[in-house]
Short mmCIF file of C-alpha atoms in Angstrom, two decimals:
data_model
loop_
_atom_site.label_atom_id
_atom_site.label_comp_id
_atom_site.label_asym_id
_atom_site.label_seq_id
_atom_site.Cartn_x
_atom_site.Cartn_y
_atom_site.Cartn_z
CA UNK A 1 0.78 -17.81 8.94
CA UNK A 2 2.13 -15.01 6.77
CA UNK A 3 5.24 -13.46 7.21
CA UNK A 4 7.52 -10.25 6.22
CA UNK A 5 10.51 -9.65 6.53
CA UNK A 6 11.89 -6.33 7.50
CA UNK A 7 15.34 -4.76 8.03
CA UNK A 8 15.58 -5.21 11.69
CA UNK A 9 13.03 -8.64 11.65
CA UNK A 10 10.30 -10.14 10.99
CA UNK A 11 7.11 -9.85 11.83
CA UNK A 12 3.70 -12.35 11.40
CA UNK A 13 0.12 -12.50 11.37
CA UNK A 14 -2.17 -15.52 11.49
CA UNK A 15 -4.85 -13.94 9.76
CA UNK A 16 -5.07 -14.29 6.23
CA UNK A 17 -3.61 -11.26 5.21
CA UNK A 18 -1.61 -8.46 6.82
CA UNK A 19 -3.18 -4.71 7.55
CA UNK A 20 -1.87 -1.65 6.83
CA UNK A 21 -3.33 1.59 8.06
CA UNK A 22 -3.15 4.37 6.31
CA UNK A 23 -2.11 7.52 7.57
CA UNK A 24 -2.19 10.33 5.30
CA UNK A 25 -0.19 13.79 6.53
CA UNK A 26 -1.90 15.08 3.38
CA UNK A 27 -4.66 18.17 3.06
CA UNK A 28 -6.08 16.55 -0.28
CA UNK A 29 -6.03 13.07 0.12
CA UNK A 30 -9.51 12.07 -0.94
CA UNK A 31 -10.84 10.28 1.92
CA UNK A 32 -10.97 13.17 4.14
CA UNK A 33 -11.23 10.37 7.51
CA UNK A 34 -7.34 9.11 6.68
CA UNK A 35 -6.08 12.82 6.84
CA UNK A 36 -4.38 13.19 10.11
CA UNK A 37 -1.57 12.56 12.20
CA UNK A 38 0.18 10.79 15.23
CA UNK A 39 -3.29 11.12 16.68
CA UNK A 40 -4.48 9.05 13.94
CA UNK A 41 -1.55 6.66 13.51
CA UNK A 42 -2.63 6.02 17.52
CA UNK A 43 -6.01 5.44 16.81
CA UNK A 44 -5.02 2.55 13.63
CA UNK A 45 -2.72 1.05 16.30
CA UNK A 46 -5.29 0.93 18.72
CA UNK A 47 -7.49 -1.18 16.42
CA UNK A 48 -5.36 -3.75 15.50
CA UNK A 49 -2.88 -2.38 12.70
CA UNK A 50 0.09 -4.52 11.14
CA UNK A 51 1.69 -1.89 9.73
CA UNK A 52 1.02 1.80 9.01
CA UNK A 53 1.32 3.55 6.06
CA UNK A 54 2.64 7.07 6.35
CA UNK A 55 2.75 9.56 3.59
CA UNK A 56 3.05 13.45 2.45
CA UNK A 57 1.94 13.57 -0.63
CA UNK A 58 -1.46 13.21 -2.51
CA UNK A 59 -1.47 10.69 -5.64
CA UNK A 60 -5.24 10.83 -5.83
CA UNK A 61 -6.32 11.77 -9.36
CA UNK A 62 -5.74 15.10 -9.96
CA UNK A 63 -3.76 15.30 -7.00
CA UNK A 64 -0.20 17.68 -7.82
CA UNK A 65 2.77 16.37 -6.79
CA UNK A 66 5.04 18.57 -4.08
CA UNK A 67 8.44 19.14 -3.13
CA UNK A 68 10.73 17.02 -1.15
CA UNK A 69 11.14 19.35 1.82
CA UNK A 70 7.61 19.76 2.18
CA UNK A 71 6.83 15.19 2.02
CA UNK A 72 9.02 15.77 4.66
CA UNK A 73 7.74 18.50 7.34
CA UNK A 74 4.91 16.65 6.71
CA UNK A 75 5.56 13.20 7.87
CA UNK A 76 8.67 13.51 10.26
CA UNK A 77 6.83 14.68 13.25
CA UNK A 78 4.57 11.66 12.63
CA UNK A 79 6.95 9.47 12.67
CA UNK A 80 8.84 10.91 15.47
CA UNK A 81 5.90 10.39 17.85
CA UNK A 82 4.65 7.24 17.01
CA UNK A 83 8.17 5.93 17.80
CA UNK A 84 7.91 7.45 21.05
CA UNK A 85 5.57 4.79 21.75
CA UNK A 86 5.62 2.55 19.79
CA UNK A 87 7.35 -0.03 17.77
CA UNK A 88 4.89 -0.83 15.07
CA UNK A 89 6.46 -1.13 11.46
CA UNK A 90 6.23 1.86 9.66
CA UNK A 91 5.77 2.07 5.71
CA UNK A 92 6.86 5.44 4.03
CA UNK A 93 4.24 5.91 0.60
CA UNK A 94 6.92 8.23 -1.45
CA UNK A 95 8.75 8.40 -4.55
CA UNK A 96 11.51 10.35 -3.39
CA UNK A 97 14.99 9.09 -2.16
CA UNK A 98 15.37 12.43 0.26
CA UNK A 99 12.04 11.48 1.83
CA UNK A 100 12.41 8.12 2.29
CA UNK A 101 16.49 8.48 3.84
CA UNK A 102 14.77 11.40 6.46
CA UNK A 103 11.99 8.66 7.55
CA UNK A 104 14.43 6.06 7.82
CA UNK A 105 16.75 8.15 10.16
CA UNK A 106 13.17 8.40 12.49
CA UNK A 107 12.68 5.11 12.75
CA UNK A 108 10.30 3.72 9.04
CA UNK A 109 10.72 0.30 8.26
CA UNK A 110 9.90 0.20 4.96
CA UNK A 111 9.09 1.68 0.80
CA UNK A 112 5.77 2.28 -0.53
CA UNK A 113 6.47 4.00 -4.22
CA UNK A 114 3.37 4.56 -6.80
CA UNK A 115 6.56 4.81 -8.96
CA UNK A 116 7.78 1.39 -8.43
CA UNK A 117 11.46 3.16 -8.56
CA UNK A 118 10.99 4.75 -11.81
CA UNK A 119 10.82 8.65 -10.34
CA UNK A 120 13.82 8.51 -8.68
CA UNK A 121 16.83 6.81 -9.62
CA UNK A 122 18.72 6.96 -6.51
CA UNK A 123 16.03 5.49 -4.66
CA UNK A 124 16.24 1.89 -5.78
CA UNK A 125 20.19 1.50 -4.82
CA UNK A 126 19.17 3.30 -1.47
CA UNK A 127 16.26 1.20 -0.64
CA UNK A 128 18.39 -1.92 -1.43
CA UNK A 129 21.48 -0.61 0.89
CA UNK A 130 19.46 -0.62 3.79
CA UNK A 131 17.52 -3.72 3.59
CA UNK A 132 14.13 -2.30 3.66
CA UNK A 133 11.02 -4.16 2.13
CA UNK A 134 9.83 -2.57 -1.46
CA UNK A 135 6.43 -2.26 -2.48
CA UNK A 136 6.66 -1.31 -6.46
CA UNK A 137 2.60 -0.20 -7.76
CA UNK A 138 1.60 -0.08 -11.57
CA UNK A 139 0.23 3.34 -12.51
CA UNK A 140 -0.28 5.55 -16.25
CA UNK A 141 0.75 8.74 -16.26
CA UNK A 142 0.69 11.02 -13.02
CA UNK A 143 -2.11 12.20 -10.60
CA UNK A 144 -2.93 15.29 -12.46
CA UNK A 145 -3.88 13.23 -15.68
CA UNK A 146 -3.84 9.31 -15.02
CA UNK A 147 -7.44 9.19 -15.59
CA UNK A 148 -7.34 10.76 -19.42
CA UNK A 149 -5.96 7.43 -20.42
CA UNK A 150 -7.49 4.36 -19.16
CA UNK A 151 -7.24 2.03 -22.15
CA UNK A 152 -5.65 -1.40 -22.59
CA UNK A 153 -5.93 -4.42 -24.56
CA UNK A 154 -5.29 -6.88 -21.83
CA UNK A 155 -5.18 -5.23 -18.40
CA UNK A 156 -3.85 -8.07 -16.18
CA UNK A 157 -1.16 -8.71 -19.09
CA UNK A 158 0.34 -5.52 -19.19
CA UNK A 159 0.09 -4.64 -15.82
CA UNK A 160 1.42 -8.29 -14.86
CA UNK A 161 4.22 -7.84 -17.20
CA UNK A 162 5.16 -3.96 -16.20
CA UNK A 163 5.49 -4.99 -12.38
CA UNK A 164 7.59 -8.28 -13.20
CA UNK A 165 10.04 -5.55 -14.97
CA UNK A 166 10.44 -3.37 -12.09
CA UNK A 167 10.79 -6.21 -10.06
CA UNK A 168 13.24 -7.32 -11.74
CA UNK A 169 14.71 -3.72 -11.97
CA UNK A 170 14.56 -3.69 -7.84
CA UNK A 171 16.91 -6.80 -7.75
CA UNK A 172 19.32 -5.76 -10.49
CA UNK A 173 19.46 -2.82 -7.40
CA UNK A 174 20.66 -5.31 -4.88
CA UNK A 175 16.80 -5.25 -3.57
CA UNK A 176 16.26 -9.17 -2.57
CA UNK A 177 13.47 -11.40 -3.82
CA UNK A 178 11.68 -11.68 -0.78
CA UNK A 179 11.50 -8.49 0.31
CA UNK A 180 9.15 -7.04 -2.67
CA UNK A 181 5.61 -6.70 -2.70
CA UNK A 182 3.89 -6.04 -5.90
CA UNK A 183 0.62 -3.54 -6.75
CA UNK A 184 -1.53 -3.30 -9.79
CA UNK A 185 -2.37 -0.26 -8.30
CA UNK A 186 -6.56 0.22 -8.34
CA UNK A 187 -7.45 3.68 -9.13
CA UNK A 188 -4.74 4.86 -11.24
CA UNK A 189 -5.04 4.83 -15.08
CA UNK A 190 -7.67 2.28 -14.75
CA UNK A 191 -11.42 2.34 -15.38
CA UNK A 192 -14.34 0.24 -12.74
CA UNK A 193 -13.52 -2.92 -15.55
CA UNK A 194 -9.67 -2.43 -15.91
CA UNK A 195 -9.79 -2.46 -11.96
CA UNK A 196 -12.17 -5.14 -11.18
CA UNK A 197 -10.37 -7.68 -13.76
CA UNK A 198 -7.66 -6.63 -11.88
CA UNK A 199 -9.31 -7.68 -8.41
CA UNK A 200 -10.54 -10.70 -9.55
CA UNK A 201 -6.76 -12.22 -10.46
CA UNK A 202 -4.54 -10.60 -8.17
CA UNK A 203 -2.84 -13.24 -7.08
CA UNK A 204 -1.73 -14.67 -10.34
CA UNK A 205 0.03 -10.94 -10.60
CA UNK A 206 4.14 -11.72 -11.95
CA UNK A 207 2.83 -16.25 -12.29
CA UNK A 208 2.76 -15.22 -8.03
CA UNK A 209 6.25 -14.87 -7.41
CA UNK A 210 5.96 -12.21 -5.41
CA UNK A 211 3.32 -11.14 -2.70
CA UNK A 212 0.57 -9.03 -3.43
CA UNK A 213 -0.75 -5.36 -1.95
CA UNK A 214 -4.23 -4.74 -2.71
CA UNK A 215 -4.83 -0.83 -2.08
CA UNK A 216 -8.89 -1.31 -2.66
CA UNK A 217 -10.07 1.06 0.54
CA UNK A 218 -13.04 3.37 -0.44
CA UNK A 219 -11.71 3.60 -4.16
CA UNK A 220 -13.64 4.99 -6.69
CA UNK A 221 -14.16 1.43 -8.32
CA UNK A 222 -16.20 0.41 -4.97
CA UNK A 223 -18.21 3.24 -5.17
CA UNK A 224 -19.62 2.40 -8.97
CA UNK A 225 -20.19 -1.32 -7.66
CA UNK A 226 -22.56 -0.09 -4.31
CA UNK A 227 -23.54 3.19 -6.00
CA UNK A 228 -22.23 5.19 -2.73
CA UNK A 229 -19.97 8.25 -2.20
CA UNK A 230 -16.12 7.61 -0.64
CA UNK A 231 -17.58 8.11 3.01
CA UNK A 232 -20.31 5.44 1.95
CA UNK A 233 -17.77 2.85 0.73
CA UNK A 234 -16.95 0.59 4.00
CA UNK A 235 -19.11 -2.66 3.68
CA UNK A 236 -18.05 -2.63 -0.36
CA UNK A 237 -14.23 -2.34 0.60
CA UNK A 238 -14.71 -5.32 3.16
CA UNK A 239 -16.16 -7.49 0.62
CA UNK A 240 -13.47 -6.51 -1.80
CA UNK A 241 -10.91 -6.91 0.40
CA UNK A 242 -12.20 -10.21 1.25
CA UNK A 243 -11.94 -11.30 -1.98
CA UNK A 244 -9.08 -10.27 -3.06
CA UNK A 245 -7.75 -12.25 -0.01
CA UNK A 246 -9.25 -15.68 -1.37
CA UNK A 247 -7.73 -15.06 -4.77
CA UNK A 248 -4.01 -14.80 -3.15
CA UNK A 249 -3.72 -11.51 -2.00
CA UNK A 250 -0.77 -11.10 0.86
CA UNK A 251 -1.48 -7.45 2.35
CA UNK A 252 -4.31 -5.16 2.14
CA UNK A 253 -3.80 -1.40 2.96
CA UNK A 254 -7.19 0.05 4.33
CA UNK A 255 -8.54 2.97 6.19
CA UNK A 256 -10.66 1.09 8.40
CA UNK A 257 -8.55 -1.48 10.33
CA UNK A 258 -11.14 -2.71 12.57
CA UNK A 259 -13.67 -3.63 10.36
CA UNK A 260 -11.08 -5.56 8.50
CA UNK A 261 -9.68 -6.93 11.03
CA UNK A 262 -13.26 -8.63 12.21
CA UNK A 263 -13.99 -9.72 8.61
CA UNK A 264 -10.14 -11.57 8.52
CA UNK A 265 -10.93 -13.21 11.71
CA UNK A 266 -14.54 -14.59 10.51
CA UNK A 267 -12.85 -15.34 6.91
CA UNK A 268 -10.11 -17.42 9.13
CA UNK A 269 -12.29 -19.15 11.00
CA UNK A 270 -14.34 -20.24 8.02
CA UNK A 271 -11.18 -21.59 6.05
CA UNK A 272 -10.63 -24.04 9.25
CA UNK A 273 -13.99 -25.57 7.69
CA UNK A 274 -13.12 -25.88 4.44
CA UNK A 275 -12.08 -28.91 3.37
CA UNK A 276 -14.51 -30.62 6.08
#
């Protein structure tokens, strides 16, 4: 049974991970299907969603980064409605403390920063104030030009040892121990081999003191492995996802929550058999 603990809770799955949908109030965001909004959020529900992840801002590569005010047109109505009907936890993907106070006041649950509190400095202390889960992702660079620099001696070292430093940064906050999650963060300033070695050890990200988010849906990575476009990319993501569950991995935020959510269910049923 996993478990996370939120601000007002907890909530659990008994599949071996959690889900989280994404939801992206985005025009750019480079898997056109996970554009959209409460109509979509509905939809992830519908199909079995943990969580959804709600954002306003592109961090594709080459994506631009945009204002404050404008994260926030975006995903406030969003948020508004699904709480209208719904209780699900709510995960706000944004580096910004202004964005993530105005989804908070509608009813979010929790941080998802590609910054890992590094853009904002206010956001840490604010995060930690009101009690809220932290999930802190590795990335080089920004959007525009993450990809110009993809190099590293040891991959799972230096990402390993980056995230273990903001995590450490998120409790000198106040941000408790059990309420971060951890990224390597596929896709950005990473080549196919930089991500796959990645993959392949997630769970022995920070010696596994802390759980692991595997953001693999669609990614570019995928696409070199099965030699198929982003809208080509589900059956690879599944068997990534898969695996990165087996090697340790705690969440997995997807596009496709169905198809995930039948491959957990087979992959829980064949754990039962084991050891037999």
């Amino acid at each position: 049974m996993k478990r996370l603990e939120l601000a007002s809770g907890s909530i659990e799955t008994d599949l071996p991970a959690f889900i989280m949908g994404i939801v992206n109030c985005t025009p750019d965001s480079f898997f056109s299907g996970s554009r959209g909004g409460a109509e979509r959020a509905f939809s992830l529900i519908d199909e079995g969603a943990d969580i959804l992840d709600i954002g306003g801002e592109s961090t594709r590569p080459g994506a631009e980064y945009v204002e404050a005010q404008e994260e926030i047109r975006r995903i406030v109505p969003v948020i508004r409605e699904i709480r209208r009907q719904s209780s699900i936890p709510i995960s706000v993907d944004t580096r910004k403390k202004a964005v993530l106070e105005a989804a908070l006041d509608e009813g979010a649950d929790m941080l998802n920063d590609v910054s890992a509190l590094e853009d904002d400095a206010q956001l840490g202390p604010f995060a930690a104030e009101k009690r809220i889960p932290v999930i802190l992702m590795h990335k080089r660079g920004i959007p525009a030009s993450m990809q110009n620099d993809t190099a590293y001696s040891d991959v799972f070292s230096e990402v390993s040892g980056y995230l273990s430093a903001r995590a450490a940064f998120a409790m000198e906050c106040g941000i408790r121990r059990e309420k971060i999650i951890v990224d390597p963060g596929i896709g950005f300033g990473k080549d196919c081999g930089a991500n796959m070695a990645l993959i392949a050890r997630c769970g022995s990200l920070c010696g596994g003191k802390f759980p692991v988010l595997m953001a693999l849906s669609r990614k570019t990575c995928i696409g070199q492995a099965c030699g198929r476009d982003a809208d080509g990319r589900l059956y690879g993501t599944l068997a990534a996802d898969m695996f990165a569950v087996l090697k340790g991995a705690f969440m997995v935020r997807v596009h496709d929550v169905a198809p995930c959510k039948d491959t957990f269910a087979v992959l829980k049923s064949l754990l039962r058999y084991e050891s037999v």
